[in-house]
């Protein structure tokens, strides 16, 4: 066993009241089968999954409902056995509050599994295994929902697997509870992930506020020289990938580079357990652990099927699933307000806070920026948030980009410390999405320009070819023949005109 | 005296030949300003500016024949960018060239289409697929929303549909605050 103590502290970050203990007193709970499951077809980064079943079809638990469309996409499986009732636009957990396509599944209550196909990963080639994983629907369960098979399949040689167990955001405890209750699966999963990555050693990066989980994991890896634990201090946002890598290894990942270029790859604990379940048990990604906390009477962690209505969980935890409630998905720092409590649980949903309205509505007056630079001190990415704010609020996007707007991880530390209560991150998100849509428009314009250029070129070519043909024919036919041909043509045209006229008359008469 | 004249003469010849060489070697083909203007224009190729496409309009602006406010699809933002590039004052869009509309794409009512191919000939970006006496359809991804296919259609089977906001093209909004709320708190 290895517990490493030396850490490399990053600049900034905040120490907030974590409010985690309320939801860790009870074990992970399951609720009874909901009346219906609503499965959005886009629960991941990348292309929308393609529906593979018909409406009205009976499906078994774990059966493929929608397959990945291309490489950057993820499949969706039936979380239980039942009937596919519909495919329609429904409200999904998305900051826009706009509906998106969802499959509705009515459970039959039998929960019958499709034939499970565990994979003997030690026997077959690892490329083969990774290919199978691309059909598993597993995405990063820390909240980023990036398809996992893409992270396993990379061209760089990976030496170290970093297991992200930091869970730095306040309120969220789903990874903590998962590590306490499924530590054996996690360690097995880490061994599996090491094999798939071709990596030698794994480091579990965990915040010091999870002593129980650390103890359990330490016991399991006592005799394993390849897996070590690194305890990091509880400073938000230690769970951000680049921050955690720096905390553990002291290596800073440069702008625009990936951690794999430095021989490292990172997975969240929940993702590793999902991998374990898929390979060892043949179970695709159909459940996750979610923290329900905040105002509810009994804050708790639940193991839920994807598609479970959030309102069922809120009611079970002793909360009010009312439309007027304020529910935050994710943590208080990076999360967003859900459009309604009537949304399904998705792959990205790690935590829902039944929040006091004050937590969302910024009731403190927003005052002008006094350039105190507290935000710059708090920024864990070493950006200049006050400058970014200035450029974003005045729509000077190019300048904002020059100040590395896209390196901002939207952790919210700047907004948290701002004495003027400026919602800084909201400005950055606004600026980022404006820039991204501009880029997209530019790409589209470039395609249109290219197509227009090609069309003009084609028209020009056709014109030239026609001119050439006419010239050739002119040269070939003598003037006598020519006049004959022209006469014939004229005759044909007048005949045709007569015909059209007559037809037109008869049509009018009709 | 003679040496200094020779030195100056030699330097003049040397520098002259370097300049002459580089003016041939590094000659810029085409007019870069036209391309710069063209890259700001939205490439709808709609002709609302009264020129037959974005490139001809860009050429006209570069020559000083056209004004910078004749492109409704580019919007106010486009005029602002053109003003900055050309070093002239911003001016509001000229309404003679049409109003700003939300970005739309054309949709062919496939039941009504008679397959006359007139819209195919009108489309500046070859975004319509079909052949004589067969149903036509729009390649949505390629459509710039220029509306040039509408007038030639003899059966009026083409409609412009504004692009709706969905979870894919949705953008974070500019932060807004409740002023009433704010004032109350400040006055306390």
XYZ file of C-alpha atoms in Angstrom:
698
model
C 0.000 0.000 0.000
C 1.082 3.490 -0.760
C -0.336 6.612 0.734
C 1.508 9.598 -0.631
C 1.477 12.790 1.343
C 3.436 15.288 -0.720
C 1.168 17.389 -2.797
C 1.599 20.355 -5.093
C -0.833 23.083 -4.206
C -2.400 25.045 -7.019
C -3.066 28.751 -6.757
C -6.442 30.019 -5.712
C -9.423 27.830 -5.098
C -11.746 28.226 -2.159
C -12.508 26.505 1.098
C -16.262 26.397 1.354
C -18.573 24.685 3.808
C -18.838 21.293 2.109
C -22.266 20.328 3.575
C -21.495 16.737 2.648
C -22.093 14.964 5.955
C -25.897 15.255 5.786
C -26.164 12.856 2.892
C -23.622 10.258 4.011
C -25.323 8.994 7.175
C -27.571 6.521 5.375
C -26.480 3.776 2.973
C -27.178 3.986 -0.752
C -30.874 3.370 -1.270
C -32.965 2.020 -4.127
C -36.525 3.056 -4.838
C -39.351 0.976 -6.241
C -39.741 0.700 -9.978
C -41.153 3.954 -11.394
C -44.296 3.913 -13.542
C -42.315 5.017 -16.560
C -38.734 5.716 -17.559
C -37.896 8.643 -19.822
C -34.611 8.274 -21.680
C -33.265 11.289 -23.578
C -31.404 10.241 -26.731
C -28.659 12.726 -25.973
C -27.166 12.100 -22.566
C -23.557 12.468 -23.616
C -21.088 14.702 -25.416
C -21.296 14.117 -29.161
C -23.907 12.976 -31.642
C -27.441 11.942 -30.700
C -27.878 8.183 -30.390
C -29.829 6.460 -33.198
C -33.039 4.717 -32.173
C -32.939 0.972 -32.849
C -36.321 -0.221 -31.560
C -39.877 0.305 -32.757
C -42.612 1.987 -30.793
C -44.664 -0.664 -29.037
C -41.800 -3.155 -29.033
C -41.157 -5.196 -25.910
C -37.583 -4.929 -24.659
C -35.561 -6.675 -22.002
C -33.378 -5.091 -19.356
C -30.035 -4.135 -20.841
C -31.259 -4.367 -24.432
C -29.952 -1.749 -26.864
C -32.496 1.034 -27.402
C -30.353 3.449 -29.379
C -26.901 2.895 -30.790
C -23.990 5.285 -30.905
C -23.972 7.409 -34.081
C -20.351 7.408 -35.101
C -17.380 7.402 -32.797
C -18.172 10.419 -30.628
C -21.482 9.211 -29.296
C -22.821 6.709 -26.791
C -25.465 3.988 -26.852
C -28.552 3.910 -24.657
C -29.889 0.681 -23.185
C -33.176 -0.268 -21.589
C -32.801 0.144 -17.803
C -35.500 -2.476 -17.203
C -37.736 -4.800 -19.183
C -40.942 -3.341 -20.569
C -42.599 -1.735 -23.568
C -41.291 1.164 -25.627
C -44.243 3.541 -25.458
C -43.170 6.578 -27.439
C -40.476 8.720 -28.950
C -41.269 12.385 -28.482
C -39.863 15.670 -27.291
C -39.941 15.946 -23.514
C -38.375 18.166 -20.918
C -34.804 17.119 -20.143
C -32.301 18.289 -17.550
C -30.635 21.005 -19.617
C -29.969 24.636 -18.660
C -32.001 25.828 -21.661
C -35.228 24.295 -20.388
C -35.929 23.196 -23.959
C -37.404 19.777 -24.702
C -35.482 17.129 -26.603
C -36.208 13.692 -28.035
C -36.771 11.023 -25.387
C -37.815 7.377 -25.447
C -40.505 6.499 -22.928
C -40.320 2.986 -21.526
C -43.173 1.458 -19.516
C -41.681 -1.166 -17.159
C -43.429 -4.540 -16.977
C -42.280 -5.016 -13.396
C -40.449 -8.285 -14.138
C -37.043 -6.683 -14.586
C -35.912 -9.558 -16.864
C -32.336 -9.304 -18.088
C -31.319 -9.817 -21.661
C -28.620 -12.485 -21.956
C -25.558 -11.010 -20.219
C -22.244 -11.384 -21.977
C -19.322 -10.863 -19.624
C -15.999 -10.337 -21.380
C -12.948 -12.360 -20.509
C -10.661 -9.351 -20.715
C -7.524 -11.192 -19.753
C -7.876 -13.558 -22.738
C -8.789 -11.248 -25.606
C -6.927 -8.391 -27.217
C -7.462 -5.094 -25.457
C -8.402 -3.283 -28.665
C -11.193 -5.813 -29.018
C -12.373 -5.120 -25.477
C -12.334 -1.368 -26.063
C -14.409 -1.891 -29.196
C -16.985 -3.749 -27.118
C -16.942 -0.937 -24.557
C -17.932 1.494 -27.299
C -21.254 -0.365 -27.373
C -21.724 -0.223 -23.605
C -23.071 3.321 -23.383
C -20.519 4.173 -20.696
C -19.664 7.852 -20.472
C -17.756 9.880 -17.887
C -20.049 9.762 -14.881
C -18.371 12.618 -13.048
C -20.657 14.919 -15.011
C -18.703 15.544 -18.219
C -20.369 12.575 -20.021
C -17.560 12.183 -22.530
C -17.744 8.715 -24.153
C -15.350 6.477 -22.211
C -14.165 4.298 -25.100
C -12.576 7.387 -26.676
C -10.546 7.949 -23.536
C -9.376 4.336 -23.547
C -8.454 4.452 -27.194
C -5.643 6.921 -27.606
C -2.445 7.051 -29.558
C -0.251 8.247 -26.724
C 1.378 5.816 -24.372
C -0.296 6.072 -20.982
C 1.790 5.193 -17.950
C -0.355 6.402 -15.115
C -4.050 6.099 -14.496
C -5.352 8.803 -12.223
C -8.573 7.938 -10.477
C -10.585 11.031 -9.739
C -12.123 10.486 -6.317
C -11.745 14.074 -5.187
C -15.411 15.011 -5.416
C -14.586 18.575 -4.467
C -17.897 20.309 -4.966
C -20.000 20.932 -1.855
C -23.117 18.807 -1.205
C -22.180 15.994 -3.618
C -21.410 12.651 -1.984
C -22.284 10.044 -4.612
C -18.651 9.080 -5.292
C -17.853 9.000 -1.573
C -20.724 6.599 -0.867
C -19.863 4.522 -3.910
C -16.292 4.095 -2.661
C -17.478 3.141 0.799
C -19.929 0.537 -0.428
C -18.298 -0.763 -3.605
C -14.609 -0.439 -2.817
C -13.815 -3.989 -3.972
C -15.454 -3.420 -7.364
C -13.605 -0.139 -7.678
C -10.195 -1.728 -7.092
C -10.996 -4.536 -9.546
C -12.164 -1.888 -12.001
C -8.904 0.016 -11.592
C -6.939 -3.154 -12.442
C -9.122 -3.592 -15.494
C -8.663 0.034 -16.563
C -4.891 -0.283 -16.116
C -4.941 -3.250 -18.465
C -7.101 -1.469 -21.038
C -4.898 1.608 -21.015
C -1.698 -0.396 -20.974
C -0.699 1.665 -17.951
C 1.580 0.561 -15.149
C 0.350 2.295 -12.065
C -2.746 3.986 -10.752
C -3.067 6.833 -8.285
C -6.335 7.485 -6.530
C -6.658 11.201 -5.831
C -9.023 11.728 -2.944
C -9.858 14.699 -0.708
C -9.046 14.390 2.984
C -12.699 14.789 3.948
C -13.476 11.168 3.034
C -11.648 9.202 5.771
C -13.998 6.206 5.618
C -13.524 5.690 1.915
C -9.752 6.153 2.228
C -9.606 3.545 4.977
C -11.587 0.982 2.976
C -9.550 1.481 -0.175
C -6.252 1.444 1.708
C -7.124 -1.916 3.206
C -7.816 -3.384 -0.233
C -4.630 -2.203 -1.890
C -2.362 -3.157 0.983
C -0.520 -5.709 -1.129
C -0.820 -4.027 -4.486
C 2.280 -2.070 -5.423
C 0.697 -0.636 -8.561
C -2.148 1.241 -6.945
C -1.589 4.085 -4.548
C -3.704 6.663 -2.820
C -2.919 10.326 -2.732
C -4.798 12.380 -0.189
C -5.325 15.950 -1.314
C -6.568 18.814 0.844
C -10.186 19.853 0.655
C -9.860 22.853 -1.596
C -12.401 23.424 -4.302
C -11.877 22.721 -7.308
C -9.358 19.960 -6.631
C -11.516 17.554 -8.666
C -10.969 19.407 -11.917
C -8.845 17.146 -14.105
C -5.890 19.494 -14.608
C -5.956 20.695 -10.998
C -5.945 17.129 -9.675
C -3.086 16.118 -11.945
C -1.084 19.065 -10.658
C -1.950 18.281 -7.040
C -0.783 14.709 -7.452
C 2.150 14.923 -9.833
C 3.176 18.564 -9.952
C 2.826 18.465 -13.742
C 0.990 21.299 -15.413
C -0.841 20.323 -18.572
C -0.144 23.071 -21.095
C -2.873 24.935 -22.922
C -4.365 22.867 -25.709
C -2.616 19.658 -24.626
C -4.181 16.516 -23.270
C -3.097 14.637 -20.189
C -2.353 11.582 -22.358
C 0.452 13.549 -24.006
C 2.033 13.526 -20.565
C 1.399 9.806 -20.124
C -1.635 10.164 -17.888
C -5.310 9.413 -18.207
C -8.045 10.179 -15.715
C -11.276 8.409 -14.878
C -13.912 9.120 -12.316
C -14.613 6.356 -9.755
C -18.194 5.869 -10.936
C -16.995 5.438 -14.520
C -14.505 2.783 -13.419
C -17.218 0.857 -11.599
C -19.436 1.101 -14.696
C -16.548 -0.394 -16.708
C -16.145 -3.161 -14.155
C -19.853 -3.998 -14.312
C -19.819 -4.096 -18.095
C -16.768 -6.317 -18.442
C -17.254 -8.630 -15.448
C -21.034 -8.859 -15.367
C -21.972 -7.906 -18.941
C -24.192 -5.093 -17.685
C -24.302 -1.959 -19.859
C -24.589 1.518 -18.384
C -28.142 1.703 -17.029
C -27.809 2.977 -13.482
C -25.878 5.519 -11.481
C -25.605 6.849 -7.942
C -27.170 10.238 -7.361
C -27.133 12.472 -4.291
C -30.463 14.015 -3.330
C -29.829 16.713 -0.776
C -30.712 20.240 0.294
C -34.082 20.987 1.866
C -35.316 17.370 1.716
C -36.006 15.708 5.073
C -33.677 12.738 4.593
C -30.820 13.659 2.243
C -29.579 10.442 0.725
C -27.751 8.721 -2.074
C -29.763 6.568 -4.446
C -28.835 3.930 -6.943
C -31.278 4.697 -9.743
C -32.069 3.535 -13.220
C -31.533 6.138 -15.917
C -34.842 7.656 -16.891
C -36.299 7.568 -13.368
C -38.401 10.713 -12.794
C -36.529 13.043 -10.468
C -39.792 13.815 -8.653
C -39.947 10.187 -7.405
C -36.546 10.612 -5.753
C -37.377 13.984 -4.231
C -40.588 12.575 -2.732
C -38.776 9.506 -1.418
C -36.213 11.748 0.273
C -39.019 13.618 1.983
C -39.044 16.702 -0.207
C -41.777 18.511 -2.053
C -41.749 17.817 -5.770
C -43.611 21.014 -6.571
C -43.314 23.073 -9.709
C -42.400 26.188 -7.708
C -39.406 24.486 -6.123
C -35.863 25.321 -7.064
C -33.767 22.317 -7.958
C -30.109 22.546 -8.794
C -28.470 19.812 -10.844
C -24.829 19.321 -9.971
C -23.320 21.226 -7.101
C -23.914 24.772 -5.900
C -20.755 26.021 -7.624
C -21.065 24.653 -11.151
C -24.623 23.364 -11.239
C -27.589 24.983 -12.925
C -31.239 25.367 -12.080
C -33.387 22.606 -13.529
C -36.316 23.785 -15.642
C -38.676 21.630 -13.609
C -38.730 18.752 -11.144
C -40.377 16.641 -13.867
C -37.187 15.633 -15.623
C -35.614 12.197 -15.796
C -32.337 11.125 -14.216
C -29.619 11.094 -16.886
C -26.039 9.887 -17.082
C -24.775 13.355 -16.135
C -26.948 13.769 -13.044
C -24.657 13.241 -10.066
C -26.513 15.401 -7.581
C -29.741 17.342 -7.217
C -30.122 19.960 -4.525
C -33.591 20.897 -3.383
C -32.521 24.485 -2.899
C -33.793 27.529 -1.107
C -34.664 30.094 -3.784
C -31.968 32.382 -2.364
C -29.351 29.899 -3.433
C -30.216 30.477 -7.086
C -31.597 33.992 -7.311
C -28.841 36.455 -6.651
C -30.790 38.707 -4.320
C -27.801 40.699 -3.215
C -27.446 43.760 -5.385
C -24.974 43.410 -8.216
C -22.549 46.291 -7.840
C -19.937 47.598 -10.225
C -16.588 45.859 -10.405
C -14.151 47.682 -8.143
C -11.151 45.832 -9.582
C -10.138 44.438 -6.219
C -8.714 41.370 -8.028
C -10.019 38.965 -5.398
C -11.267 36.872 -8.324
C -7.771 36.738 -9.762
C -6.466 35.429 -6.449
C -9.201 32.809 -6.320
C -8.876 31.637 -9.936
C -7.336 28.148 -9.935
C -6.414 28.498 -13.628
C -4.460 31.718 -13.035
C -6.654 33.743 -15.348
C -7.591 37.395 -14.948
C -11.327 37.090 -14.270
C -11.825 40.843 -13.908
C -10.476 41.407 -17.421
C -12.507 38.526 -18.832
C -15.590 40.016 -17.195
C -14.860 43.415 -18.685
C -14.495 42.033 -22.205
C -17.424 39.630 -21.935
C -19.896 42.183 -20.657
C -18.948 44.611 -23.437
C -19.058 41.913 -26.141
C -15.338 42.238 -26.944
C -15.052 38.555 -27.589
C -11.789 38.613 -29.463
C -10.067 40.252 -26.526
C -11.707 37.829 -24.119
C -10.310 34.986 -26.206
C -6.866 36.570 -26.105
C -7.148 36.531 -22.322
C -7.716 32.762 -22.562
C -11.432 32.725 -21.936
C -11.565 29.119 -23.113
C -9.185 27.989 -20.394
C -11.829 28.978 -17.850
C -13.263 25.851 -16.246
C -16.358 27.695 -14.998
C -15.642 26.551 -11.457
C -17.308 29.614 -9.993
C -14.568 30.527 -7.491
C -14.483 34.078 -8.867
C -18.218 34.609 -8.463
C -18.006 33.121 -4.968
C -15.416 35.608 -3.716
C -16.656 38.667 -5.623
C -17.556 41.390 -3.094
C -19.719 43.082 -5.730
C -21.815 39.922 -6.230
C -21.164 39.890 -9.954
C -22.221 36.569 -11.501
C -18.919 36.349 -13.367
C -19.305 32.802 -14.659
C -22.605 33.695 -16.303
C -20.772 36.309 -18.335
C -18.092 33.807 -19.329
C -20.667 31.238 -20.362
C -22.450 33.882 -22.409
C -19.217 34.944 -24.117
C -18.166 31.365 -24.773
C -21.421 30.362 -26.392
C -21.443 33.511 -28.527
C -17.920 32.759 -29.729
C -18.734 29.126 -30.416
C -21.841 30.008 -32.420
C -19.831 32.609 -34.364
C -17.244 29.972 -35.189
C -19.948 27.621 -36.340
C -21.515 30.321 -38.524
C -18.116 31.001 -40.025
C -17.642 27.322 -40.835
C -21.042 27.241 -42.512
C -20.220 30.390 -44.480
C -16.973 28.840 -45.661
C -18.828 25.787 -46.935
C -21.369 28.025 -48.695
C -18.570 30.048 -50.295
C -16.873 26.910 -51.530
C -20.096 25.538 -52.981
C -20.895 28.842 -54.643
C -17.410 29.060 -56.140
C -17.728 25.540 -57.445
C -21.109 26.269 -58.971
C -19.829 29.382 -60.734
C -16.896 27.412 -62.053
C -19.195 24.667 -63.272
C -21.508 27.140 -65.019
C -18.522 28.751 -66.683
C -17.233 25.375 -67.832
C -20.618 24.337 -69.207
C -20.869 27.620 -71.066
C -17.471 27.115 -72.630
C -18.255 23.541 -73.592
C -21.492 24.605 -75.208
C -19.758 27.372 -77.135
C -17.154 24.904 -78.300
C -19.771 22.430 -79.486
C -21.664 25.091 -81.403
C -18.479 26.247 -83.027
C -17.656 22.675 -84.040
C -21.070 22.103 -85.512
C -20.851 25.391 -87.379
C -17.588 24.322 -88.915
C -18.990 20.916 -89.923
C -22.238 21.935 -91.560
C -22.292 23.844 -94.812
C -24.436 26.933 -95.121
C -27.039 25.110 -97.260
C -27.520 22.318 -94.802
C -27.495 24.823 -92.003
C -30.404 26.811 -93.383
C -32.256 23.556 -93.928
C -31.713 22.510 -90.356
C -32.736 25.927 -89.096
C -35.901 25.841 -91.215
C -36.804 22.463 -89.796
C -36.235 23.656 -86.274
C -38.297 26.781 -86.823
C -41.095 24.670 -88.180
C -40.964 22.387 -85.139
C -41.042 25.366 -82.798
C -44.057 26.973 -84.459
C -45.856 23.647 -84.386
C -45.090 23.217 -80.722
C -46.269 26.743 -79.956
C -49.538 26.073 -81.793
C -50.017 22.923 -79.788
C -49.392 24.670 -76.504
C -51.805 27.426 -77.425
C -54.530 24.944 -78.260
C -53.910 22.992 -75.087
C -54.019 26.202 -73.109
C -57.359 27.095 -74.666
C -58.800 23.670 -73.999
C -57.539 23.791 -70.389
C -59.176 27.158 -69.895
C -62.354 25.749 -71.283
C -62.110 22.928 -68.784
C 34.620 62.178 -53.064
C 34.594 59.516 -55.741
C 34.485 56.653 -53.241
C 31.504 58.108 -51.448
C 29.630 58.551 -54.733
C 30.507 54.967 -55.653
C 29.382 53.667 -52.262
C 26.042 55.457 -52.525
C 25.635 54.274 -56.099
C 26.434 50.707 -55.090
C 23.999 50.822 -52.167
C 21.292 52.262 -54.394
C 21.807 49.470 -56.921
C 21.855 46.794 -54.235
C 18.728 47.981 -52.457
C 16.989 48.597 -55.762
C 17.677 45.077 -56.939
C 16.495 43.602 -53.599
C 13.273 45.593 -53.836
C 12.824 44.668 -57.477
C 13.397 41.005 -56.744
C 11.032 40.911 -53.792
C 8.297 42.747 -55.680
C 8.315 39.898 -58.199
C 8.986 37.060 -55.773
C 6.483 38.065 -53.093
C 3.801 39.436 -55.364
C 0.353 39.069 -53.801
C -2.136 37.584 -56.225
C -5.588 39.062 -56.165
C -6.727 41.841 -53.915
C -6.409 40.831 -50.255
C -8.943 43.439 -49.173
C -11.644 41.744 -51.260
C -11.016 38.440 -49.503
C -11.084 40.145 -46.129
C -14.424 41.757 -46.900
C -15.705 38.485 -48.337
C -14.814 36.634 -45.147
C -17.016 39.010 -43.137
C -20.002 38.597 -45.452
C -22.365 35.753 -44.480
C -22.114 33.900 -47.824
C -25.853 33.481 -48.212
C -25.327 34.521 -51.880
C -28.820 35.994 -51.737
C -28.171 39.068 -53.877
C -30.157 41.390 -51.621
C -27.254 43.820 -51.811
C -28.091 44.148 -55.549
C -24.911 42.321 -56.539
C -25.012 38.723 -57.819
C -23.403 37.193 -54.733
C -21.144 37.922 -51.819
C -17.879 38.108 -53.741
C -19.131 40.672 -56.289
C -20.460 42.780 -53.392
C -17.097 42.502 -51.649
C -15.393 43.610 -54.859
C -17.779 46.553 -55.166
C -17.101 47.624 -51.569
C -13.374 47.392 -52.154
C -13.680 49.593 -55.236
C -15.791 52.069 -53.319
C -18.812 51.474 -55.562
C -21.061 49.975 -52.882
C -21.859 51.024 -49.350
C -21.191 48.816 -46.337
C -24.821 48.674 -45.194
C -26.436 46.640 -47.945
C -26.323 43.158 -46.445
C -29.359 42.254 -44.298
C -28.271 38.652 -43.545
C -24.996 39.991 -42.118
C -26.991 42.145 -39.732
C -25.860 45.153 -37.725
C -22.914 43.122 -36.520
C -21.718 42.589 -40.079
C -21.966 46.313 -40.854
C -19.967 47.084 -37.728
C -17.225 44.668 -38.756
C -17.127 46.063 -42.289
C -16.956 49.613 -40.915
C -14.013 48.638 -38.753
C -12.231 46.926 -41.631
C -12.790 49.774 -44.087
C -12.077 52.485 -41.548
C -15.395 54.239 -42.072
C -18.233 55.292 -39.782
C -20.844 52.719 -38.868
C -24.227 53.335 -40.430
C -27.512 51.488 -39.949
C -28.612 48.950 -42.526
C -30.124 50.397 -45.677
C -33.758 49.300 -45.586
C -34.001 49.342 -49.363
C -32.080 46.085 -49.356
C -34.487 44.300 -47.063
C -35.011 43.757 -43.362
C -33.140 41.482 -40.969
C -34.914 38.153 -40.656
C -34.230 35.218 -38.374
C -32.030 32.626 -40.057
C -34.229 30.282 -42.059
C -33.936 27.414 -44.457
C -36.123 26.487 -47.402
C -38.389 23.448 -47.258
C -39.982 21.933 -50.375
C -43.481 20.560 -50.013
C -42.714 17.304 -51.722
C -46.339 16.458 -52.516
C -46.824 19.668 -54.476
C -43.473 19.700 -56.269
C -43.824 18.975 -59.998
C -40.122 18.473 -60.657
C -39.561 21.465 -62.949
C -35.887 21.928 -61.902
C -36.237 25.739 -61.900
C -35.280 25.996 -58.237
C -32.204 23.867 -58.818
C -31.023 26.356 -61.405
C -31.660 29.238 -59.021
C -29.885 27.797 -56.000
C -26.498 29.485 -55.608
C -24.985 26.731 -53.469
C -26.397 23.617 -55.176
C -28.396 22.746 -52.082
C -31.359 21.307 -54.007
C -31.458 17.733 -55.129
C -33.797 16.389 -57.813
C -34.213 15.845 -61.520
C -36.752 16.650 -64.211
C -40.263 15.399 -63.403
C -39.031 13.957 -60.122
C -39.550 15.297 -56.655
C -36.952 17.800 -55.404
C -35.680 18.209 -51.906
C -33.483 20.659 -50.017
C -30.217 19.526 -48.487
C -30.910 21.299 -45.206
C -27.309 21.412 -44.133
C -26.252 23.281 -47.260
C -29.163 25.730 -47.495
C -28.135 29.328 -46.762
C -31.691 30.644 -46.623
C -31.182 33.032 -49.552
C -34.792 32.687 -50.796
C -33.649 32.695 -54.433
C -35.570 29.476 -55.087
C -38.903 31.024 -54.100
C -39.669 33.259 -57.141
C -38.953 30.681 -59.896
C -41.165 27.983 -58.347
C -44.285 27.752 -60.552
C -46.361 25.925 -57.934
C -45.268 27.834 -54.798
C -44.238 24.679 -53.023
C -41.211 26.162 -51.210
C -41.541 27.658 -47.753
C -38.981 29.372 -45.592
C -38.849 27.908 -42.090
C -37.056 29.835 -39.367
C -34.517 27.720 -37.495
C -35.880 26.977 -34.030
C -33.827 27.082 -30.881
C -33.025 23.585 -29.656
C -30.697 22.040 -27.106
C -27.950 21.893 -29.707
C -27.885 25.501 -30.909
C -29.028 27.060 -27.623
C -26.794 29.774 -26.230
C -26.250 31.052 -22.702
C -27.959 34.401 -22.377
C -26.513 37.713 -21.279
C -27.021 37.965 -17.498
C -29.960 40.162 -16.522
C -31.032 41.298 -13.087
C -34.287 42.300 -11.541
C -33.813 46.038 -11.052
C -36.643 46.389 -8.531
C -35.033 43.767 -6.372
C -31.703 45.478 -6.692
C -32.964 48.939 -5.754
C -34.734 47.677 -2.648
C -31.618 46.051 -1.358
C -29.418 49.018 -2.077
C -31.724 51.482 -0.322
C -31.677 49.425 2.886
